GROMACS .gro file of C-alpha atoms in nm:
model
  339
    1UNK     CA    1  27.851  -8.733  20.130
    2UNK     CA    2  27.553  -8.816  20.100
    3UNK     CA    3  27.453  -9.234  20.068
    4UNK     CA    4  27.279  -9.307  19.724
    5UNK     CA    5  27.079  -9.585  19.627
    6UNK     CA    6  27.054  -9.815  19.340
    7UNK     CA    7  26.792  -9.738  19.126
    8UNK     CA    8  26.481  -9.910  19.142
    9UNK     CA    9  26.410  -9.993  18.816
   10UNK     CA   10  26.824 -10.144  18.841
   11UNK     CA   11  26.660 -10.387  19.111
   12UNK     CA   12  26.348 -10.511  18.869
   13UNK     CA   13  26.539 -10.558  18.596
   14UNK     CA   14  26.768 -10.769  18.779
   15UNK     CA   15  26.503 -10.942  18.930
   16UNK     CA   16  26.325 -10.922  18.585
   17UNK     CA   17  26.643 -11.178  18.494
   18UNK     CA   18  26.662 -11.400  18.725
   19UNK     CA   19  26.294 -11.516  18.740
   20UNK     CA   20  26.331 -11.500  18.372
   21UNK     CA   21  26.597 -11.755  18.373
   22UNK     CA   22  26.459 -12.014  18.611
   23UNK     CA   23  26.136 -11.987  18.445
   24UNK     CA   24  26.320 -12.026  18.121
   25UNK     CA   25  26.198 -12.364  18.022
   26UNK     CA   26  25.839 -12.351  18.096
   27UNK     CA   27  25.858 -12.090  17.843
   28UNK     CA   28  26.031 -12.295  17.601
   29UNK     CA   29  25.773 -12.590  17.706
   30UNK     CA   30  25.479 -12.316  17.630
   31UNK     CA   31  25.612 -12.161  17.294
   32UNK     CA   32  25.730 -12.530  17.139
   33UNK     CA   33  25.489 -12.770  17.320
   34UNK     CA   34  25.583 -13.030  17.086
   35UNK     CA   35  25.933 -13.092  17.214
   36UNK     CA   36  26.002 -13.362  17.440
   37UNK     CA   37  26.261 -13.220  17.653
   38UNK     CA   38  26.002 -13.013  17.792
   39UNK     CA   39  25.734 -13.299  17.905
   40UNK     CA   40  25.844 -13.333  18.264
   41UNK     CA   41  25.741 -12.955  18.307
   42UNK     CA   42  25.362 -12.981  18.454
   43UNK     CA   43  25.087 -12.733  18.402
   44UNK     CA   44  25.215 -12.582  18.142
   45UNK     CA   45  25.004 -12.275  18.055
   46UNK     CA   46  25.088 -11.939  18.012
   47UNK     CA   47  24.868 -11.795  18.352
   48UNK     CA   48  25.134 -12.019  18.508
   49UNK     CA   49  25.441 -11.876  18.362
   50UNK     CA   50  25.301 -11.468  18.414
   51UNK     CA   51  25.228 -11.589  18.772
   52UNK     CA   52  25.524 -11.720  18.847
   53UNK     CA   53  25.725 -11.476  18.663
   54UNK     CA   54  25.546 -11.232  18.917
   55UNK     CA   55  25.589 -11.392  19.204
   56UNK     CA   56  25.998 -11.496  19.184
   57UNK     CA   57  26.008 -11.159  19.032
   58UNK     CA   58  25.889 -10.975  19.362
   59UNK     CA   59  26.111 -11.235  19.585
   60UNK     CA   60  26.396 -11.175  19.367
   61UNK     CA   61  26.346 -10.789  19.398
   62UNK     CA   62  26.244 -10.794  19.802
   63UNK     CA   63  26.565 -10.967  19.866
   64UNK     CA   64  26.776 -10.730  19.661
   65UNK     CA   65  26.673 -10.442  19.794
   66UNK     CA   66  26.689 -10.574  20.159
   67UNK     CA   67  27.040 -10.660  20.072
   68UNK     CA   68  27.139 -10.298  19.941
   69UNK     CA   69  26.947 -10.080  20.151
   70UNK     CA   70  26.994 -10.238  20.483
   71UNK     CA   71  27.201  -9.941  20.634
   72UNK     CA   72  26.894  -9.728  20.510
   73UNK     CA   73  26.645  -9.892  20.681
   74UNK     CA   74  26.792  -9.957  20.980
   75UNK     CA   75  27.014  -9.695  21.066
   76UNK     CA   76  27.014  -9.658  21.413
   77UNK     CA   77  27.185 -10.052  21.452
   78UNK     CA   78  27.503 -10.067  21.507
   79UNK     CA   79  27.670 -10.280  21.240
   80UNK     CA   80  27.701 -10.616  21.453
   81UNK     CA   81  27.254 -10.583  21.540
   82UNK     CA   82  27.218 -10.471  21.198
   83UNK     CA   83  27.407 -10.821  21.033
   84UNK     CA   84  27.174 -10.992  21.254
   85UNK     CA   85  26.866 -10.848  21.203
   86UNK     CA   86  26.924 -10.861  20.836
   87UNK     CA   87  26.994 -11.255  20.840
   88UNK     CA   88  26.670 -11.288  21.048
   89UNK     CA   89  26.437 -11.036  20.796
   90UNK     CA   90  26.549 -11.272  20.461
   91UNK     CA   91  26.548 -11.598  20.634
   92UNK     CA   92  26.179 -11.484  20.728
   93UNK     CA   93  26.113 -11.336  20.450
   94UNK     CA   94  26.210 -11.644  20.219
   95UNK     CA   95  25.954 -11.832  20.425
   96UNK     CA   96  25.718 -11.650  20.435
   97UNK     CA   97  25.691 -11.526  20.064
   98UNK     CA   98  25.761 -11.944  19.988
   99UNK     CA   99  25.415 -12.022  20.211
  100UNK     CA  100  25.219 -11.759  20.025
  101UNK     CA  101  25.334 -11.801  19.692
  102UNK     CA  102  25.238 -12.191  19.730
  103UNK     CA  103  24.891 -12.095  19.896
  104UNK     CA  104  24.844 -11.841  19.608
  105UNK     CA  105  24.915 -12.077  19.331
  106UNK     CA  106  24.664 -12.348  19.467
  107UNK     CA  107  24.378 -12.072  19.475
  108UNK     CA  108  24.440 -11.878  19.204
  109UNK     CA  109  24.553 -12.171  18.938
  110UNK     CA  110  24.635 -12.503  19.062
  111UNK     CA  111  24.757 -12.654  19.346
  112UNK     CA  112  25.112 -12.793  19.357
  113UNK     CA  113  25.207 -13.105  19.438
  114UNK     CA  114  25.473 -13.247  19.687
  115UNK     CA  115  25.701 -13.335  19.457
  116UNK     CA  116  25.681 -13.005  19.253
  117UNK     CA  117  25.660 -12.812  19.631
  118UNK     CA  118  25.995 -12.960  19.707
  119UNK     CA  119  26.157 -12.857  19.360
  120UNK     CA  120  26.038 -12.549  19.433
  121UNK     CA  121  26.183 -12.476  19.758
  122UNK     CA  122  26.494 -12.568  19.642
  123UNK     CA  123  26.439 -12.282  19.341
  124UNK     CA  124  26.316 -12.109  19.612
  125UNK     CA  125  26.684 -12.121  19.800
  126UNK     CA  126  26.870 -12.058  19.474
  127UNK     CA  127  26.697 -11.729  19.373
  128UNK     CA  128  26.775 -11.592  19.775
  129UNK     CA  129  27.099 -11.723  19.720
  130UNK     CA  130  27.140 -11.548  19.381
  131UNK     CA  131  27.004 -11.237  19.460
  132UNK     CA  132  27.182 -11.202  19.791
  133UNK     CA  133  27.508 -11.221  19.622
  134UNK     CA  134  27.389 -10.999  19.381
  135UNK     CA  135  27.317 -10.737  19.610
  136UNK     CA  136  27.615 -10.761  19.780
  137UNK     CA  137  27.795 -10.694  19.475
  138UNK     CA  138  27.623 -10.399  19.397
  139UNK     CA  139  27.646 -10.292  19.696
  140UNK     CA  140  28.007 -10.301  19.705
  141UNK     CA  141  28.039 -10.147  19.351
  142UNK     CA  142  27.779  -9.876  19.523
  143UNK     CA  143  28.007  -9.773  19.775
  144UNK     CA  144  28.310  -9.801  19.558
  145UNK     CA  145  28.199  -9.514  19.313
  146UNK     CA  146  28.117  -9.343  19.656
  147UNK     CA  147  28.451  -9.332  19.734
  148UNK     CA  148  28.565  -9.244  19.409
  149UNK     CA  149  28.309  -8.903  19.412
  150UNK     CA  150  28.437  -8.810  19.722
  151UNK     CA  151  28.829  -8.868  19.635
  152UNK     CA  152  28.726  -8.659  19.299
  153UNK     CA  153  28.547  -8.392  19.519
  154UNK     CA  154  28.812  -8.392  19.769
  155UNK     CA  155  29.051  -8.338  19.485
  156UNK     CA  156  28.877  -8.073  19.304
  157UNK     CA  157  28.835  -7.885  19.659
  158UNK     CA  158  29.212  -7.917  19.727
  159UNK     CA  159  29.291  -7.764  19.344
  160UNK     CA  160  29.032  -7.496  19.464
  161UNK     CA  161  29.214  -7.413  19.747
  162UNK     CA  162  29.514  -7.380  19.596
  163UNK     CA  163  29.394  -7.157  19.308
  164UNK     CA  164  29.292  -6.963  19.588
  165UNK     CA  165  29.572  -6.911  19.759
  166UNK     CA  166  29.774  -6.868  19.440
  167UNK     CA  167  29.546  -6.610  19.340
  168UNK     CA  168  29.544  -6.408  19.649
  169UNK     CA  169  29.921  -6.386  19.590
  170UNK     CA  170  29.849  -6.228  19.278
  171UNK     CA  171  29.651  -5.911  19.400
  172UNK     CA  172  29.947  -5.758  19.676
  173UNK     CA  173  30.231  -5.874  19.401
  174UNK     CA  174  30.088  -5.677  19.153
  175UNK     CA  175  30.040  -5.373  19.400
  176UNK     CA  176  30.363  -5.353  19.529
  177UNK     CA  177  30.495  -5.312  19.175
  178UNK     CA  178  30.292  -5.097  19.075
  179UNK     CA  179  30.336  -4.848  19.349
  180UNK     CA  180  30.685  -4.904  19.298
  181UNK     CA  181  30.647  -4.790  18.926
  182UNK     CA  182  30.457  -4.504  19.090
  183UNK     CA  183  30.703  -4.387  19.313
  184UNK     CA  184  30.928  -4.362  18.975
  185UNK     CA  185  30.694  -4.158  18.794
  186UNK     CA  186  30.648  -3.900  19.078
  187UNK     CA  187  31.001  -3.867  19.156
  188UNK     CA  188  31.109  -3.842  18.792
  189UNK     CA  189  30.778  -3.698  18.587
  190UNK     CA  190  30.516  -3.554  18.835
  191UNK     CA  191  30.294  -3.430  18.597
  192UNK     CA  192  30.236  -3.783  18.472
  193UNK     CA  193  30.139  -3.934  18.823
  194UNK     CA  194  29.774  -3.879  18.765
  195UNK     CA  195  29.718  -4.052  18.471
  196UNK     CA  196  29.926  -4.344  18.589
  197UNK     CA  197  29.733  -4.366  18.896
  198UNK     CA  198  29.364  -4.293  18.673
  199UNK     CA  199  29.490  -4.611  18.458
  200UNK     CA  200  29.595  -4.828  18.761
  201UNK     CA  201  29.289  -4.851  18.912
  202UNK     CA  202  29.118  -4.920  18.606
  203UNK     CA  203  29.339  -5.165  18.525
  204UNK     CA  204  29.347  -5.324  18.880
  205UNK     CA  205  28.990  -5.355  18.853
  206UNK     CA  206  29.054  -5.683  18.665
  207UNK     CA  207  29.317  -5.804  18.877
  208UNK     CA  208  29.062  -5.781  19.206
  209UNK     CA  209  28.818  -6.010  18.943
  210UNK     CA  210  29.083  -6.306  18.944
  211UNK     CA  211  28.954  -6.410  19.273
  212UNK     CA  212  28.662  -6.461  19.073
  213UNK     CA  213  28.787  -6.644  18.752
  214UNK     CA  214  29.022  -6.895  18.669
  215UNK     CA  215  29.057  -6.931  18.304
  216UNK     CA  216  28.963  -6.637  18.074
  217UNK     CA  217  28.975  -6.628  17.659
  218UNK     CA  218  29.280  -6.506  17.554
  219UNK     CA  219  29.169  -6.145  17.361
  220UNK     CA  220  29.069  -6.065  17.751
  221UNK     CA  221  29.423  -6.130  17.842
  222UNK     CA  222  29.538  -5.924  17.524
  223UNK     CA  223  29.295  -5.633  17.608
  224UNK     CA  224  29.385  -5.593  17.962
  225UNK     CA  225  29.751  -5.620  17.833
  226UNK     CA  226  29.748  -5.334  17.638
  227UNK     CA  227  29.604  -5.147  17.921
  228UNK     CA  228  29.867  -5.265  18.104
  229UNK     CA  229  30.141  -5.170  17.859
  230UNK     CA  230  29.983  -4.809  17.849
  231UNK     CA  231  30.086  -4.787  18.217
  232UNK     CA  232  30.491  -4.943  18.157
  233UNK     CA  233  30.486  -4.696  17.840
  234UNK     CA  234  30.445  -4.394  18.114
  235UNK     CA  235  30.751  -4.495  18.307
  236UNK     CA  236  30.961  -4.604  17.995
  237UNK     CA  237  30.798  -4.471  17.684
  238UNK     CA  238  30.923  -4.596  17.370
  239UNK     CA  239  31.231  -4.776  17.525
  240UNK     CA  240  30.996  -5.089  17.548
  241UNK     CA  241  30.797  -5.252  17.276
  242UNK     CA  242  30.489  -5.526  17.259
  243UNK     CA  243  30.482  -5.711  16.963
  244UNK     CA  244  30.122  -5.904  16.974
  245UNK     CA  245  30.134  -6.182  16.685
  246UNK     CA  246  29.823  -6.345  16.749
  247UNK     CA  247  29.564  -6.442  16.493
  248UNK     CA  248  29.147  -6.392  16.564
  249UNK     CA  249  29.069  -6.715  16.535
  250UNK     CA  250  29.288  -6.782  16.887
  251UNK     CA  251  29.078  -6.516  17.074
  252UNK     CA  252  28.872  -6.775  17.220
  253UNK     CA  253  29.187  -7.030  17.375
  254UNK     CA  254  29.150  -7.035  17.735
  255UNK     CA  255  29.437  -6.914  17.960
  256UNK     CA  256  29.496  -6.877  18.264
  257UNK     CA  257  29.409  -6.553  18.441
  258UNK     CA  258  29.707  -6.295  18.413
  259UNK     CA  259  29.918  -6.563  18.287
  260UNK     CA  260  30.085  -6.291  18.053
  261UNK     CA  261  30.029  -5.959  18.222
  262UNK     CA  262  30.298  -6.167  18.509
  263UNK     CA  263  30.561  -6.267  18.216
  264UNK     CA  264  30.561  -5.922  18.051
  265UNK     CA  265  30.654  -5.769  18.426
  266UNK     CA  266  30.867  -6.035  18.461
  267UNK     CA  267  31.076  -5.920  18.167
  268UNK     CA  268  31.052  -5.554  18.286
  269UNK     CA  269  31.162  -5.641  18.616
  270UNK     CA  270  31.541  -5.830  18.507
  271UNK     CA  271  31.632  -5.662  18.226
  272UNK     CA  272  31.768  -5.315  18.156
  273UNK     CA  273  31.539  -5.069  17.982
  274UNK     CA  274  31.667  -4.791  17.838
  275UNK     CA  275  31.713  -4.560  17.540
  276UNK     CA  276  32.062  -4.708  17.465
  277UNK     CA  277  31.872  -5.122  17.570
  278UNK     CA  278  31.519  -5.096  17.434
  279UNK     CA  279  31.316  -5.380  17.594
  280UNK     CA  280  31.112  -5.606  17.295
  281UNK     CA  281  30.840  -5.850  17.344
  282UNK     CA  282  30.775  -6.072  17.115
  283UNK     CA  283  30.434  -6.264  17.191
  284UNK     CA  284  30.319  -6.524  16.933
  285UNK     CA  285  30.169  -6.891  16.903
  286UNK     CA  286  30.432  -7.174  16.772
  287UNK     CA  287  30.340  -7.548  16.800
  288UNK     CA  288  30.073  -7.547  16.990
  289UNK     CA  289  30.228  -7.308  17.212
  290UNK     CA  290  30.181  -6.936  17.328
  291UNK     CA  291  30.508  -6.810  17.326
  292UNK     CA  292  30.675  -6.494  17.518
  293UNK     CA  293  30.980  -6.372  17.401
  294UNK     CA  294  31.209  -6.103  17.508
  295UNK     CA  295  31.614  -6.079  17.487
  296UNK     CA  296  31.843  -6.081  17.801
  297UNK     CA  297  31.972  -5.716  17.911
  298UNK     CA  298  32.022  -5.797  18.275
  299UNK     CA  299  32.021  -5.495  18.439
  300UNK     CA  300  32.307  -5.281  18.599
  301UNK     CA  301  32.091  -5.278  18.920
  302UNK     CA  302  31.969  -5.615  18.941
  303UNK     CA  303  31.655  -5.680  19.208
  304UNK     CA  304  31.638  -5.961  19.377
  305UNK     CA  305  31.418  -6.226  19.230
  306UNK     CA  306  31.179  -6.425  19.494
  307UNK     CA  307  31.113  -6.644  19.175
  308UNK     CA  308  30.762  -6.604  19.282
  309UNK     CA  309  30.621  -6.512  18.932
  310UNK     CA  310  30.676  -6.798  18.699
  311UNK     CA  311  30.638  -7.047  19.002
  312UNK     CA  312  30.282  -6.890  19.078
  313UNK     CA  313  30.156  -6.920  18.707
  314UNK     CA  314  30.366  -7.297  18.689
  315UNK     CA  315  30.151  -7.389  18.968
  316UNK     CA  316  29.810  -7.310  18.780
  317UNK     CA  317  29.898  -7.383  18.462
  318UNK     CA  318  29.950  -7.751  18.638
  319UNK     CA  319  29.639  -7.729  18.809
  320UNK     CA  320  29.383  -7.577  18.551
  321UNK     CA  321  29.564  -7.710  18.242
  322UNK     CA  322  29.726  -7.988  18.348
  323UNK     CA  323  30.014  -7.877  18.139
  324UNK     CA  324  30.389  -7.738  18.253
  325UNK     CA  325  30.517  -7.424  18.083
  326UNK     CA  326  30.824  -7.467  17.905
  327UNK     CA  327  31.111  -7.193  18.015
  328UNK     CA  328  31.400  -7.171  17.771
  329UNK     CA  329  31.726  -6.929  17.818
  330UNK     CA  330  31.995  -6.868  17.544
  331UNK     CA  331  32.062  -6.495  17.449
  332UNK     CA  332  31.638  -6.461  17.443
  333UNK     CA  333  31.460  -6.595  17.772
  334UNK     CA  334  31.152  -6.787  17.644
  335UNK     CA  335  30.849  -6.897  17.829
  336UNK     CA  336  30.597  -7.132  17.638
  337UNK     CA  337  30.296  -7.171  17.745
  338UNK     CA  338  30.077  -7.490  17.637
  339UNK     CA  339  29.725  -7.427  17.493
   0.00000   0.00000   0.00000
């Protein structure tokens, strides 16, 4: 990833602060001159105070951004050279900066004193000190919402490729069932075969666009379902029934892709279907829950069940939802599915 920086107007503001503070009671001295705490502060005057605000100000900020950016500006170091040219740039540049903000002051105000100089250095020390430590700690904070981006990014890549490979699961599933339901239809009702197979590929149309999407509003889900239904209705015809209990104003809930479409041939798959064991799905919302709802008739010819169905759509309802489906088996085999 890659390196960001702090801000710049983060750095002045801190810098802003500290200056602030040490220069803290030469303002006091300058807005209530008559209080005596403040007489050993010497030349008083506000040119002073803006000066000096200025110059700790740019010392304060210098040293800060030094501190923070030293991988930036020296990149090519290794880190041992870099430690060490980096002690040897603020120790020179605390010096330095000291010599011409003393200079400075004598020429452009008035000129300071030993005893003041020497107070000053020590100041001088403190604010390096200060903002050093600051800029460590930024620093560190810096790099530890780094890390955090990239374990989120990392994260969010590793939930993509899963989805993915969920998803491409989907597409040959759902074609090998539905040639299977094909292969039933020519053998049994020929003259059917060419509407089934006009329907299919409309309706597989939106099964190729799952590679595409991962959640969709639900009245997609209920329209592609009764396309869907149109095709199970050719193979069975009124021996299974849809029951669709879902008010308007849920149209827009976001589900996952197919998350239906897989119970409802689910439920076709295991149970018997037939004019003597009609199939009924009941689909309807119930505490916060979409619920899918269809009575056990296991079948006389059972297939054998690679449990791949309801694991694929656990899987990204954990993922994209963060939610588990609920599966529930009396008489009626129930599948809830959180919204």
């Amino acid at each position: 990833m890659k390196e960001k920086v702090i801000k710049t107007k983060t750095l002045l503001l801190i810098s802003v602060v500290i200056s602030l503070l040490i220069n803290f009671n030469r303002l006091l001295s300058i807005v209530y001159p008559k209080l005596t705490y403040f007489n050993d502060v010497e030349g008083d005057s506000i040119p002073v105070f803006l000066f000096r605000m200025f110059a700790f100000t740019a010392y304060c900020w210098s040293i800060l951004y030094f501190t923070i950016n030293n991988t930036v500006i020296f990149p090519k170091f290794n880190k041992t050279a870099r430690r060490f040219v980096f002690i040897v740039l603020i120790v020179v540049l605390a010096k330095v900066s000291f010599h011409i903000f003393i200079i400075s002051h004598g020429f452009l105000l008035v000129e300071i004193i030993q005893p003041e100089r020497n107070g000053i250095s020590y100041v001088w020390i403190v604010m390096g000190v200060i903002s050093l430590l600051l800029g460590w700690l930024l620093k560190f904070q810096l790099k530890q919402k780094i890390n955090e981006i990239e374990k989120d990014r990392l994260i969010k890549e590793n939930i993509q490729n899963e989805l993915i490979a969920l998803k491409s699961q989907i597409n040959p599933h759902f074609l090998f069932n539905s040639l299977n339901s094909l292969n039933y239809i020519i053998r049994n009702s020929p003259e059917e075969a060419t509407d089934f197979v006009d329907k299919l590929s409309f309706i597989f149309r939106y099964v190729l666009q799952s590679n595409e999407k991962n959640l969709v509003p639900l009245k997609e889900e209920i329209e592609f379902l009764n396309n869907y239904m149109h095709l199970a209705r050719i193979r069975y015809g009124t021996n299974i029934q849809i029951h669709v209990d879902i008010v308007e104003t849920t149209h827009s809930i976001l589900i996952p892709i197919l998350s239906i479409q897989i119970l409802i041939e689910n439920a076709i798959k295991h149970n018997e279907i037939s004019k003597e064991y009609p199939l009924s799905i009941n689909i309807y919302f119930e505490n916060d829950y979409l619920i899918v709802k269809n009575k056990i008739q296991p079948r006389s010819d059972p297939e054998k069940s690679t449990g791949y169905g309801l694991a694929n759509l656990s899987k990204r309802y954990v993922l994209l939802k963060e939610k588990n489906i609920q599966i529930h088996k009396n008489d009626h085999f129930i599948i809830k599915l959180p919204i």
